[in-house]
Amino acid sequence: MERVLEIKDLKTSFFTHVGEVKAVGGVSFYVNKGEALGIVGESGSGKSVTMMSLMRLLDDTGKIIDGEILFEGKDLVKISEKEMEKVRGNEIGMIFQDPMTSLNPVFTIGDQIMEPLIKHRGLKKKEAFDRSVQMLSLVGIPSPEKRMQQYPHEFSGGMRQRAMIAMALCCEPKLLIADEPTTALDVTIQAQILELMKDIKVKLNTSIILITHDLGVVADVCDRINVMYGGLIAETGSTKDIFYNPRHPYTWGLLNSIPNAESTIREKLKPIEGQPPDLLKPPVGCPFAARCKYAMKICEQQRPPLFEITPEHSSACFLNHPNAPKIKAPVGRGGYNE
Ligand code: SF4
């Protein structure tokens, strides 16, 4: 399969007045053409910093320390800021959690969708207008020509998110990054936006990275999932692997905290107890050890490598070692060494 993106051993830190925060501690993954990858984890897991590194949008204190970000063969870590500007919004589109922070309140929706088409694609105003109407219609905005003349405050939350998606897609990016795109929306609109993203993947064959703290959000849209914890990948696999054969106690915790829509009894959601690690002083061993009820001595002494379960499925947990105690996963259908 053709790879659109390949990240190799990415390390990103923030240099604050209290010291170096190792937000991403060495992360490798890829995205194939036309596939959707979910990146899931709590806040502070490194998922958004990984994406901000990829877009080279880190703030002044942030720095990529090491690694490669190969997009269509070129290393985004090495190219100039000018070249990067051509990649952002043109070859890689991005949608954020709150469209109001990305949409400019003083320009019409139409002007904002047309701008990258004129700037990056060199389209004439009329061509850009027609293309923008087409995009608004593709993302399900009724009366698109009329909507082009309106301002962001005249759109509902769901409509604004649709407009943002239209904006991100208008230059036909090869990769679309969506960072918590549905968090600010109510459940019905959330379902519609996720349905729209699935549709886009099929219709435009765009590769998608969907970043979220909620495993439930990626279930229906993504082909593969990276679970991140403490700035590292805890588990990676197909969506089926993660849901039916999860191999990491942190993934179990995330799965346990998803409400079960099919359940007929009132079940209490089980949050993951404890706090994420302090990345000013990252633990030597497994970053999840302090919260893990299966932690062994080795977990505090050594960082677990990614154990390969299948060529597509790996987990950074010592319980996957052939000599580890056999423990039945409390969620999904799988277990260790069974
Ligand atoms: Fe728990 Fe050890 Fe596995 Fe980390 S490596 S998740 S501490 S069992």
mmCIF file of C-alpha atoms and ligand atoms in Angstrom:
data_model
loop_
_atom_site.group_PDB
_atom_site.id
_atom_site.type_symbol
_atom_site.label_atom_id
_atom_site.label_comp_id
_atom_site.label_asym_id
_atom_site.label_seq_id
_atom_site.Cartn_x
_atom_site.Cartn_y
_atom_site.Cartn_z
ATOM 1 C CA MET A 1 0.000 0.000 0.000
ATOM 2 C CA GLU A 2 1.176 3.508 -0.807
ATOM 3 C CA ARG A 3 2.216 5.489 2.283
ATOM 4 C CA VAL A 4 1.246 9.154 2.451
ATOM 5 C CA LEU A 5 2.928 9.808 5.775
ATOM 6 C CA GLU A 6 5.629 8.066 7.755
ATOM 7 C CA ILE A 7 6.818 9.371 11.116
ATOM 8 C CA LYS A 8 10.038 7.872 12.438
ATOM 9 C CA ASP A 9 11.113 8.169 16.079
ATOM 10 C CA LEU A 10 9.710 11.670 16.575
ATOM 11 C CA LYS A 11 10.758 13.443 19.752
ATOM 12 C CA THR A 12 9.328 16.839 20.682
ATOM 13 C CA SER A 13 10.005 18.827 23.851
ATOM 14 C CA PHE A 14 8.870 22.115 25.356
ATOM 15 C CA PHE A 15 11.526 24.198 27.072
ATOM 16 C CA THR A 16 9.721 25.918 29.938
ATOM 17 C CA HIS A 17 11.045 27.987 32.859
ATOM 18 C CA VAL A 18 10.843 24.869 35.046
ATOM 19 C CA GLY A 19 12.680 22.608 32.617
ATOM 20 C CA GLU A 20 12.294 20.389 29.540
ATOM 21 C CA VAL A 21 8.892 18.762 29.112
ATOM 22 C CA LYS A 22 9.366 15.673 26.947
ATOM 23 C CA ALA A 23 5.920 15.752 25.369
ATOM 24 C CA VAL A 24 6.634 13.210 22.614
ATOM 25 C CA GLY A 25 9.297 10.688 23.514
ATOM 26 C CA GLY A 26 9.969 8.761 20.287
ATOM 27 C CA VAL A 27 6.937 7.933 18.198
ATOM 28 C CA SER A 28 6.827 6.034 14.877
ATOM 29 C CA PHE A 29 3.776 5.346 12.713
ATOM 30 C CA TYR A 30 2.453 5.629 9.156
ATOM 31 C CA VAL A 31 -0.699 6.476 7.249
ATOM 32 C CA ASN A 32 -1.584 4.732 3.982
ATOM 33 C CA LYS A 33 -3.294 6.402 1.056
ATOM 34 C CA GLY A 34 -7.052 6.560 1.531
ATOM 35 C CA GLU A 35 -7.068 5.179 5.076
ATOM 36 C CA ALA A 36 -8.183 6.755 8.340
ATOM 37 C CA LEU A 37 -5.925 6.475 11.371
ATOM 38 C CA GLY A 38 -7.242 7.296 14.832
ATOM 39 C CA ILE A 39 -4.876 8.651 17.498
ATOM 40 C CA VAL A 40 -6.431 8.209 20.904
ATOM 41 C CA GLY A 41 -5.302 9.196 24.384
ATOM 42 C CA GLU A 42 -6.021 11.432 27.373
ATOM 43 C CA SER A 43 -4.879 15.034 27.399
ATOM 44 C CA GLY A 44 -1.124 15.096 27.903
ATOM 45 C CA SER A 45 -0.659 11.804 26.004
ATOM 46 C CA GLY A 46 1.223 13.598 23.218
ATOM 47 C CA LYS A 47 -1.371 13.105 20.472
ATOM 48 C CA SER A 48 -1.944 16.794 19.671
ATOM 49 C CA VAL A 49 1.756 17.683 20.082
ATOM 50 C CA THR A 50 2.586 14.965 17.533
ATOM 51 C CA MET A 51 0.212 16.633 15.077
ATOM 52 C CA MET A 52 1.423 20.155 15.848
ATOM 53 C CA SER A 53 4.971 18.887 15.200
ATOM 54 C CA LEU A 54 3.846 17.425 11.891
ATOM 55 C CA MET A 55 2.283 20.752 10.866
ATOM 56 C CA ARG A 56 5.268 22.633 12.325
ATOM 57 C CA LEU A 57 2.874 24.730 14.392
ATOM 58 C CA LEU A 58 4.549 24.347 17.794
ATOM 59 C CA ASP A 59 4.697 27.469 19.926
ATOM 60 C CA ASP A 60 8.004 29.246 20.666
ATOM 61 C CA THR A 61 8.895 26.923 23.546
ATOM 62 C CA GLY A 62 8.328 23.747 21.487
ATOM 63 C CA LYS A 63 11.051 22.060 19.460
ATOM 64 C CA ILE A 64 11.376 18.868 17.418
ATOM 65 C CA ILE A 65 14.438 17.253 18.993
ATOM 66 C CA ASP A 66 14.817 14.259 16.725
ATOM 67 C CA GLY A 67 13.129 12.114 14.117
ATOM 68 C CA GLU A 68 11.738 12.298 10.597
ATOM 69 C CA ILE A 69 8.316 13.274 9.288
ATOM 70 C CA LEU A 70 8.178 11.930 5.760
ATOM 71 C CA PHE A 71 5.221 13.285 3.823
ATOM 72 C CA GLU A 72 5.082 12.121 0.224
ATOM 73 C CA GLY A 73 8.774 11.366 0.501
ATOM 74 C CA LYS A 74 9.929 14.785 1.811
ATOM 75 C CA ASP A 75 11.047 15.305 5.392
ATOM 76 C CA LEU A 76 8.884 18.073 6.875
ATOM 77 C CA VAL A 77 11.380 18.526 9.721
ATOM 78 C CA LYS A 78 14.007 19.710 7.248
ATOM 79 C CA ILE A 79 12.148 21.873 4.726
ATOM 80 C CA SER A 80 12.101 25.686 4.989
ATOM 81 C CA GLU A 81 9.195 27.599 6.541
ATOM 82 C CA LYS A 82 8.315 28.891 3.062
ATOM 83 C CA GLU A 83 8.016 25.351 1.678
ATOM 84 C CA MET A 84 6.043 24.362 4.779
ATOM 85 C CA GLU A 85 3.521 27.120 4.081
ATOM 86 C CA LYS A 86 2.750 25.428 0.752
ATOM 87 C CA VAL A 87 2.150 22.127 2.530
ATOM 88 C CA ARG A 88 -0.144 23.546 5.239
ATOM 89 C CA GLY A 89 -3.715 24.006 4.088
ATOM 90 C CA ASN A 90 -2.822 22.854 0.600
ATOM 91 C CA GLU A 91 -1.348 19.348 0.767
ATOM 92 C CA ILE A 92 -2.335 18.769 4.407
ATOM 93 C CA GLY A 93 -5.664 20.150 5.618
ATOM 94 C CA MET A 94 -6.490 20.584 9.273
ATOM 95 C CA ILE A 95 -9.709 20.907 11.247
ATOM 96 C CA PHE A 96 -9.819 21.855 14.901
ATOM 97 C CA GLN A 97 -12.108 21.259 17.853
ATOM 98 C CA ASP A 98 -13.609 24.714 17.909
ATOM 99 C CA PRO A 99 -14.276 26.161 14.458
ATOM 100 C CA MET A 100 -14.793 29.620 15.987
ATOM 101 C CA THR A 101 -11.082 29.810 16.791
ATOM 102 C CA SER A 102 -10.194 29.010 13.181
ATOM 103 C CA LEU A 103 -12.884 30.954 11.332
ATOM 104 C CA ASN A 104 -12.386 34.693 11.140
ATOM 105 C CA PRO A 105 -15.538 36.442 12.438
ATOM 106 C CA VAL A 106 -15.099 39.500 10.196
ATOM 107 C CA PHE A 107 -14.980 37.656 6.850
ATOM 108 C CA THR A 108 -17.787 35.778 5.150
ATOM 109 C CA ILE A 109 -17.612 31.978 5.017
ATOM 110 C CA GLY A 110 -17.287 32.269 1.234
ATOM 111 C CA ASP A 111 -14.241 34.579 1.413
ATOM 112 C CA GLN A 112 -12.561 32.214 3.852
ATOM 113 C CA ILE A 113 -13.083 29.099 1.716
ATOM 114 C CA MET A 114 -12.042 30.936 -1.459
ATOM 115 C CA GLU A 115 -8.823 32.349 0.013
ATOM 116 C CA PRO A 116 -6.656 29.184 -0.094
ATOM 117 C CA LEU A 117 -7.978 28.371 -3.576
ATOM 118 C CA ILE A 118 -6.803 31.753 -4.842
ATOM 119 C CA LYS A 119 -3.580 31.728 -2.804
ATOM 120 C CA HIS A 120 -2.446 28.111 -3.185
ATOM 121 C CA ARG A 121 -4.156 27.011 -6.372
ATOM 122 C CA GLY A 122 -4.036 30.288 -8.335
ATOM 123 C CA LEU A 123 -7.753 30.109 -9.186
ATOM 124 C CA LYS A 124 -9.592 33.186 -10.509
ATOM 125 C CA LYS A 125 -12.268 34.622 -8.186
ATOM 126 C CA LYS A 126 -15.187 33.148 -10.166
ATOM 127 C CA GLU A 127 -13.567 29.688 -10.320
ATOM 128 C CA ALA A 128 -12.817 29.834 -6.580
ATOM 129 C CA PHE A 129 -16.444 30.816 -5.906
ATOM 130 C CA ASP A 130 -17.829 27.903 -7.930
ATOM 131 C CA ARG A 131 -15.457 25.433 -6.279
ATOM 132 C CA SER A 132 -16.372 26.738 -2.799
ATOM 133 C CA VAL A 133 -20.086 26.333 -3.517
ATOM 134 C CA GLN A 134 -19.352 22.781 -4.653
ATOM 135 C CA MET A 135 -17.441 22.052 -1.439
ATOM 136 C CA LEU A 136 -20.170 23.485 0.821
ATOM 137 C CA SER A 137 -22.666 21.336 -0.983
ATOM 138 C CA LEU A 138 -20.396 18.257 -0.604
ATOM 139 C CA VAL A 139 -20.262 18.729 3.179
ATOM 140 C CA GLY A 140 -24.055 18.952 3.330
ATOM 141 C CA ILE A 141 -24.682 22.693 3.707
ATOM 142 C CA PRO A 142 -28.052 23.586 2.167
ATOM 143 C CA SER A 143 -28.383 26.652 -0.126
ATOM 144 C CA PRO A 144 -24.591 26.917 -0.443
ATOM 145 C CA GLU A 145 -24.620 30.006 -2.661
ATOM 146 C CA LYS A 146 -26.595 31.950 -0.063
ATOM 147 C CA ARG A 147 -24.448 30.565 2.784
ATOM 148 C CA MET A 148 -21.290 31.818 1.033
ATOM 149 C CA GLN A 149 -22.367 35.408 1.829
ATOM 150 C CA GLN A 150 -22.916 34.770 5.535
ATOM 151 C CA TYR A 151 -20.593 35.266 8.507
ATOM 152 C CA PRO A 152 -19.524 32.520 10.967
ATOM 153 C CA HIS A 153 -21.892 33.785 13.702
ATOM 154 C CA GLU A 154 -24.833 33.124 11.361
ATOM 155 C CA PHE A 155 -23.945 29.401 11.274
ATOM 156 C CA SER A 156 -24.850 26.848 13.971
ATOM 157 C CA GLY A 157 -22.012 24.883 15.679
ATOM 158 C CA GLY A 158 -22.496 21.863 13.394
ATOM 159 C CA MET A 159 -22.677 24.058 10.264
ATOM 160 C CA ARG A 160 -19.490 25.879 11.279
ATOM 161 C CA GLN A 161 -17.703 22.538 11.637
ATOM 162 C CA ARG A 162 -18.980 21.528 8.182
ATOM 163 C CA ALA A 163 -17.702 24.839 6.771
ATOM 164 C CA MET A 164 -14.298 24.174 8.387
ATOM 165 C CA ILE A 165 -14.208 20.748 6.760
ATOM 166 C CA ALA A 166 -15.078 22.333 3.392
ATOM 167 C CA MET A 167 -12.257 24.833 3.916
ATOM 168 C CA ALA A 168 -9.774 22.098 4.819
ATOM 169 C CA LEU A 169 -10.781 20.029 1.796
ATOM 170 C CA CYS A 170 -11.076 22.695 -0.883
ATOM 171 C CA CYS A 171 -7.468 22.335 -2.073
ATOM 172 C CA GLU A 172 -7.890 18.543 -2.217
ATOM 173 C CA PRO A 173 -5.278 17.757 0.450
ATOM 174 C CA LYS A 174 -3.721 14.307 0.435
ATOM 175 C CA LEU A 175 -4.022 14.206 4.203
ATOM 176 C CA LEU A 176 -6.687 15.650 6.466
ATOM 177 C CA ILE A 177 -5.932 16.036 10.175
ATOM 178 C CA ALA A 178 -8.935 16.414 12.448
ATOM 179 C CA ASP A 179 -8.088 17.293 16.067
ATOM 180 C CA GLU A 180 -11.071 16.535 18.345
ATOM 181 C CA PRO A 181 -13.444 17.686 15.556
ATOM 182 C CA THR A 182 -16.626 16.726 17.386
ATOM 183 C CA THR A 183 -15.873 17.472 21.041
ATOM 184 C CA ALA A 184 -17.717 20.796 21.088
ATOM 185 C CA LEU A 185 -20.822 19.364 19.378
ATOM 186 C CA ASP A 186 -23.883 17.601 20.739
ATOM 187 C CA VAL A 187 -24.194 13.840 20.081
ATOM 188 C CA THR A 188 -26.541 14.063 17.089
ATOM 189 C CA ILE A 189 -24.355 16.588 15.248
ATOM 190 C CA GLN A 190 -21.267 14.632 16.332
ATOM 191 C CA ALA A 191 -22.655 11.511 14.615
ATOM 192 C CA GLN A 192 -23.420 13.540 11.451
ATOM 193 C CA ILE A 193 -19.881 14.992 11.291
ATOM 194 C CA LEU A 194 -18.326 11.534 11.753
ATOM 195 C CA GLU A 195 -20.599 10.186 9.023
ATOM 196 C CA LEU A 196 -19.431 13.044 6.800
ATOM 197 C CA MET A 197 -15.777 12.179 7.445
ATOM 198 C CA LYS A 198 -16.415 8.570 6.475
ATOM 199 C CA ASP A 199 -18.085 9.783 3.320
ATOM 200 C CA ILE A 200 -15.150 12.055 2.447
ATOM 201 C CA LYS A 201 -12.689 9.189 2.838
ATOM 202 C CA VAL A 202 -14.661 7.098 0.356
ATOM 203 C CA LYS A 203 -15.589 9.861 -2.118
ATOM 204 C CA LEU A 204 -12.256 11.718 -2.233
ATOM 205 C CA ASN A 205 -9.878 8.904 -1.174
ATOM 206 C CA THR A 206 -8.319 11.370 1.295
ATOM 207 C CA SER A 207 -6.154 9.957 4.085
ATOM 208 C CA ILE A 208 -7.401 11.063 7.499
ATOM 209 C CA ILE A 209 -5.842 11.313 10.960
ATOM 210 C CA LEU A 210 -8.524 11.647 13.602
ATOM 211 C CA ILE A 211 -7.263 12.725 17.030
ATOM 212 C CA THR A 212 -9.513 12.195 20.012
ATOM 213 C CA HIS A 213 -9.619 11.290 23.696
ATOM 214 C CA ASP A 214 -12.668 9.123 23.038
ATOM 215 C CA LEU A 215 -12.187 5.621 21.598
ATOM 216 C CA GLY A 216 -15.900 5.523 20.792
ATOM 217 C CA VAL A 217 -15.433 8.315 18.224
ATOM 218 C CA VAL A 218 -12.867 6.444 16.113
ATOM 219 C CA ALA A 219 -14.649 3.070 16.110
ATOM 220 C CA ASP A 220 -16.778 3.732 13.090
ATOM 221 C CA VAL A 221 -14.491 5.976 11.044
ATOM 222 C CA CYS A 222 -10.948 4.624 11.408
ATOM 223 C CA ASP A 223 -9.218 1.632 9.840
ATOM 224 C CA ARG A 224 -6.363 1.600 12.345
ATOM 225 C CA ILE A 225 -5.783 3.109 15.800
ATOM 226 C CA ASN A 226 -2.725 4.304 17.729
ATOM 227 C CA VAL A 227 -3.316 4.487 21.467
ATOM 228 C CA MET A 228 -0.924 7.044 22.993
ATOM 229 C CA TYR A 229 0.134 7.414 26.602
ATOM 230 C CA GLY A 230 2.832 9.558 28.239
ATOM 231 C CA GLY A 231 4.198 10.766 24.884
ATOM 232 C CA LEU A 232 4.595 7.229 23.495
ATOM 233 C CA ILE A 233 2.559 4.695 21.543
ATOM 234 C CA ALA A 234 1.055 2.229 24.008
ATOM 235 C CA GLU A 235 -0.704 0.081 21.422
ATOM 236 C CA THR A 236 -1.262 0.146 17.678
ATOM 237 C CA GLY A 237 -3.451 -2.070 15.557
ATOM 238 C CA SER A 238 -6.469 -2.324 13.306
ATOM 239 C CA THR A 239 -9.715 -1.017 14.802
ATOM 240 C CA LYS A 240 -10.803 -4.650 15.171
ATOM 241 C CA ASP A 241 -7.574 -5.506 17.060
ATOM 242 C CA ILE A 242 -8.021 -2.604 19.466
ATOM 243 C CA PHE A 243 -11.677 -3.319 20.191
ATOM 244 C CA TYR A 244 -11.710 -7.129 20.140
ATOM 245 C CA ASN A 245 -8.176 -8.113 21.120
ATOM 246 C CA PRO A 246 -6.708 -5.183 23.107
ATOM 247 C CA ARG A 247 -3.282 -5.998 24.572
ATOM 248 C CA HIS A 248 -2.478 -3.064 26.838
ATOM 249 C CA PRO A 249 -3.962 -2.248 30.278
ATOM 250 C CA TYR A 250 -4.327 1.412 29.238
ATOM 251 C CA THR A 251 -6.410 0.396 26.201
ATOM 252 C CA TRP A 252 -8.513 -1.755 28.545
ATOM 253 C CA GLY A 253 -9.071 1.304 30.713
ATOM 254 C CA LEU A 254 -10.112 3.409 27.715
ATOM 255 C CA LEU A 255 -12.509 0.707 26.515
ATOM 256 C CA ASN A 256 -14.007 0.432 29.989
ATOM 257 C CA SER A 257 -14.755 4.129 30.010
ATOM 258 C CA ILE A 258 -16.917 4.010 26.836
ATOM 259 C CA PRO A 259 -20.661 3.923 27.573
ATOM 260 C CA ASN A 260 -22.307 0.742 26.272
ATOM 261 C CA ALA A 261 -25.283 1.859 24.165
ATOM 262 C CA GLU A 262 -26.625 -1.707 23.914
ATOM 263 C CA SER A 263 -26.689 -2.369 27.640
ATOM 264 C CA THR A 264 -30.142 -2.621 29.206
ATOM 265 C CA ILE A 265 -28.897 -2.083 32.749
ATOM 266 C CA ARG A 266 -27.557 1.181 34.174
ATOM 267 C CA GLU A 267 -23.820 0.701 34.295
ATOM 268 C CA LYS A 268 -21.383 3.052 35.990
ATOM 269 C CA LEU A 269 -18.554 4.195 33.723
ATOM 270 C CA LYS A 270 -15.158 3.217 35.072
ATOM 271 C CA PRO A 271 -12.646 6.050 34.821
ATOM 272 C CA ILE A 272 -8.910 5.234 34.809
ATOM 273 C CA GLU A 273 -7.730 6.057 38.328
ATOM 274 C CA GLY A 274 -4.634 8.210 38.865
ATOM 275 C CA GLN A 275 -2.838 10.909 36.909
ATOM 276 C CA PRO A 276 -0.747 10.873 33.727
ATOM 277 C CA PRO A 277 3.043 10.938 34.302
ATOM 278 C CA ASP A 278 4.922 14.181 34.841
ATOM 279 C CA LEU A 279 6.773 14.634 31.547
ATOM 280 C CA LEU A 280 9.264 16.998 33.190
ATOM 281 C CA LYS A 281 10.596 13.826 34.837
ATOM 282 C CA PRO A 282 9.324 10.947 32.689
ATOM 283 C CA PRO A 283 9.513 7.563 34.411
ATOM 284 C CA VAL A 284 12.417 5.291 33.424
ATOM 285 C CA GLY A 285 10.122 2.323 32.994
ATOM 286 C CA CYS A 286 6.587 2.001 31.626
ATOM 287 C CA PRO A 287 4.846 5.405 31.716
ATOM 288 C CA PHE A 288 1.600 3.691 32.780
ATOM 289 C CA ALA A 289 3.158 1.769 35.709
ATOM 290 C CA ALA A 290 1.884 4.110 38.447
ATOM 291 C CA ARG A 291 -1.735 3.521 37.340
ATOM 292 C CA CYS A 292 -1.495 -0.097 36.278
ATOM 293 C CA LYS A 293 -2.826 -2.814 38.550
ATOM 294 C CA TYR A 294 -0.809 -5.433 36.643
ATOM 295 C CA ALA A 295 2.530 -3.619 37.081
ATOM 296 C CA MET A 296 5.501 -5.900 37.774
ATOM 297 C CA LYS A 297 8.971 -5.088 39.041
ATOM 298 C CA ILE A 298 10.403 -4.895 35.522
ATOM 299 C CA CYS A 299 7.754 -2.291 34.561
ATOM 300 C CA GLU A 300 9.371 0.257 36.867
ATOM 301 C CA GLN A 301 12.910 -0.566 35.767
ATOM 302 C CA GLN A 302 12.697 -0.794 31.995
ATOM 303 C CA ARG A 303 10.657 0.822 29.266
ATOM 304 C CA PRO A 304 8.583 -1.873 27.545
ATOM 305 C CA PRO A 305 9.382 -2.211 23.833
ATOM 306 C CA LEU A 306 6.582 -2.622 21.288
ATOM 307 C CA PHE A 307 5.829 -6.363 21.306
ATOM 308 C CA GLU A 308 4.574 -7.557 17.913
ATOM 309 C CA ILE A 309 1.371 -9.550 18.172
ATOM 310 C CA THR A 310 0.757 -9.588 14.414
ATOM 311 C CA PRO A 311 2.561 -7.513 11.735
ATOM 312 C CA GLU A 312 -0.205 -4.888 12.131
ATOM 313 C CA HIS A 313 -0.726 -5.111 15.892
ATOM 314 C CA SER A 314 1.819 -4.212 18.618
ATOM 315 C CA SER A 315 1.653 -3.329 22.283
ATOM 316 C CA ALA A 316 4.229 -1.687 24.552
ATOM 317 C CA CYS A 317 3.458 -3.843 27.585
ATOM 318 C CA PHE A 318 5.549 -6.531 29.268
ATOM 319 C CA LEU A 319 2.459 -8.701 29.680
ATOM 320 C CA ASN A 320 2.969 -9.595 26.016
ATOM 321 C CA HIS A 321 6.330 -11.199 26.764
ATOM 322 C CA PRO A 322 6.092 -15.005 26.353
ATOM 323 C CA ASN A 323 7.241 -15.503 29.977
ATOM 324 C CA ALA A 324 4.795 -12.984 31.466
ATOM 325 C CA PRO A 325 1.924 -14.141 33.705
ATOM 326 C CA LYS A 326 -1.175 -15.081 31.728
ATOM 327 C CA ILE A 327 -3.877 -12.513 32.305
ATOM 328 C CA LYS A 328 -7.277 -12.489 30.651
ATOM 329 C CA ALA A 329 -8.141 -9.114 29.204
ATOM 330 C CA PRO A 330 -11.112 -7.677 31.126
ATOM 331 C CA VAL A 331 -12.518 -6.217 27.873
ATOM 332 C CA GLY A 332 -12.640 -7.353 24.228
ATOM 333 C CA ARG A 333 -12.447 -11.032 23.389
ATOM 334 C CA GLY A 334 -8.715 -11.667 23.540
ATOM 335 C CA GLY A 335 -6.209 -12.384 26.287
ATOM 336 C CA TYR A 336 -2.508 -12.902 26.697
ATOM 337 C CA ASN A 337 -0.719 -15.995 25.405
ATOM 338 C CA GLU A 338 -3.996 -17.818 24.834
HETATM 339 FE FE1 SF4 B 1 1.236 -2.320 33.221
HETATM 340 FE FE2 SF4 B 1 3.731 -3.231 33.133
HETATM 341 FE FE3 SF4 B 1 2.185 -3.405 30.988
HETATM 342 FE FE4 SF4 B 1 3.095 -1.049 31.777
HETATM 343 S S1 SF4 B 1 4.314 -2.751 31.034
HETATM 344 S S2 SF4 B 1 1.056 -1.489 31.126
HETATM 345 S S3 SF4 B 1 3.020 -1.273 33.989
HETATM 346 S S4 SF4 B 1 1.886 -4.423 32.959
#
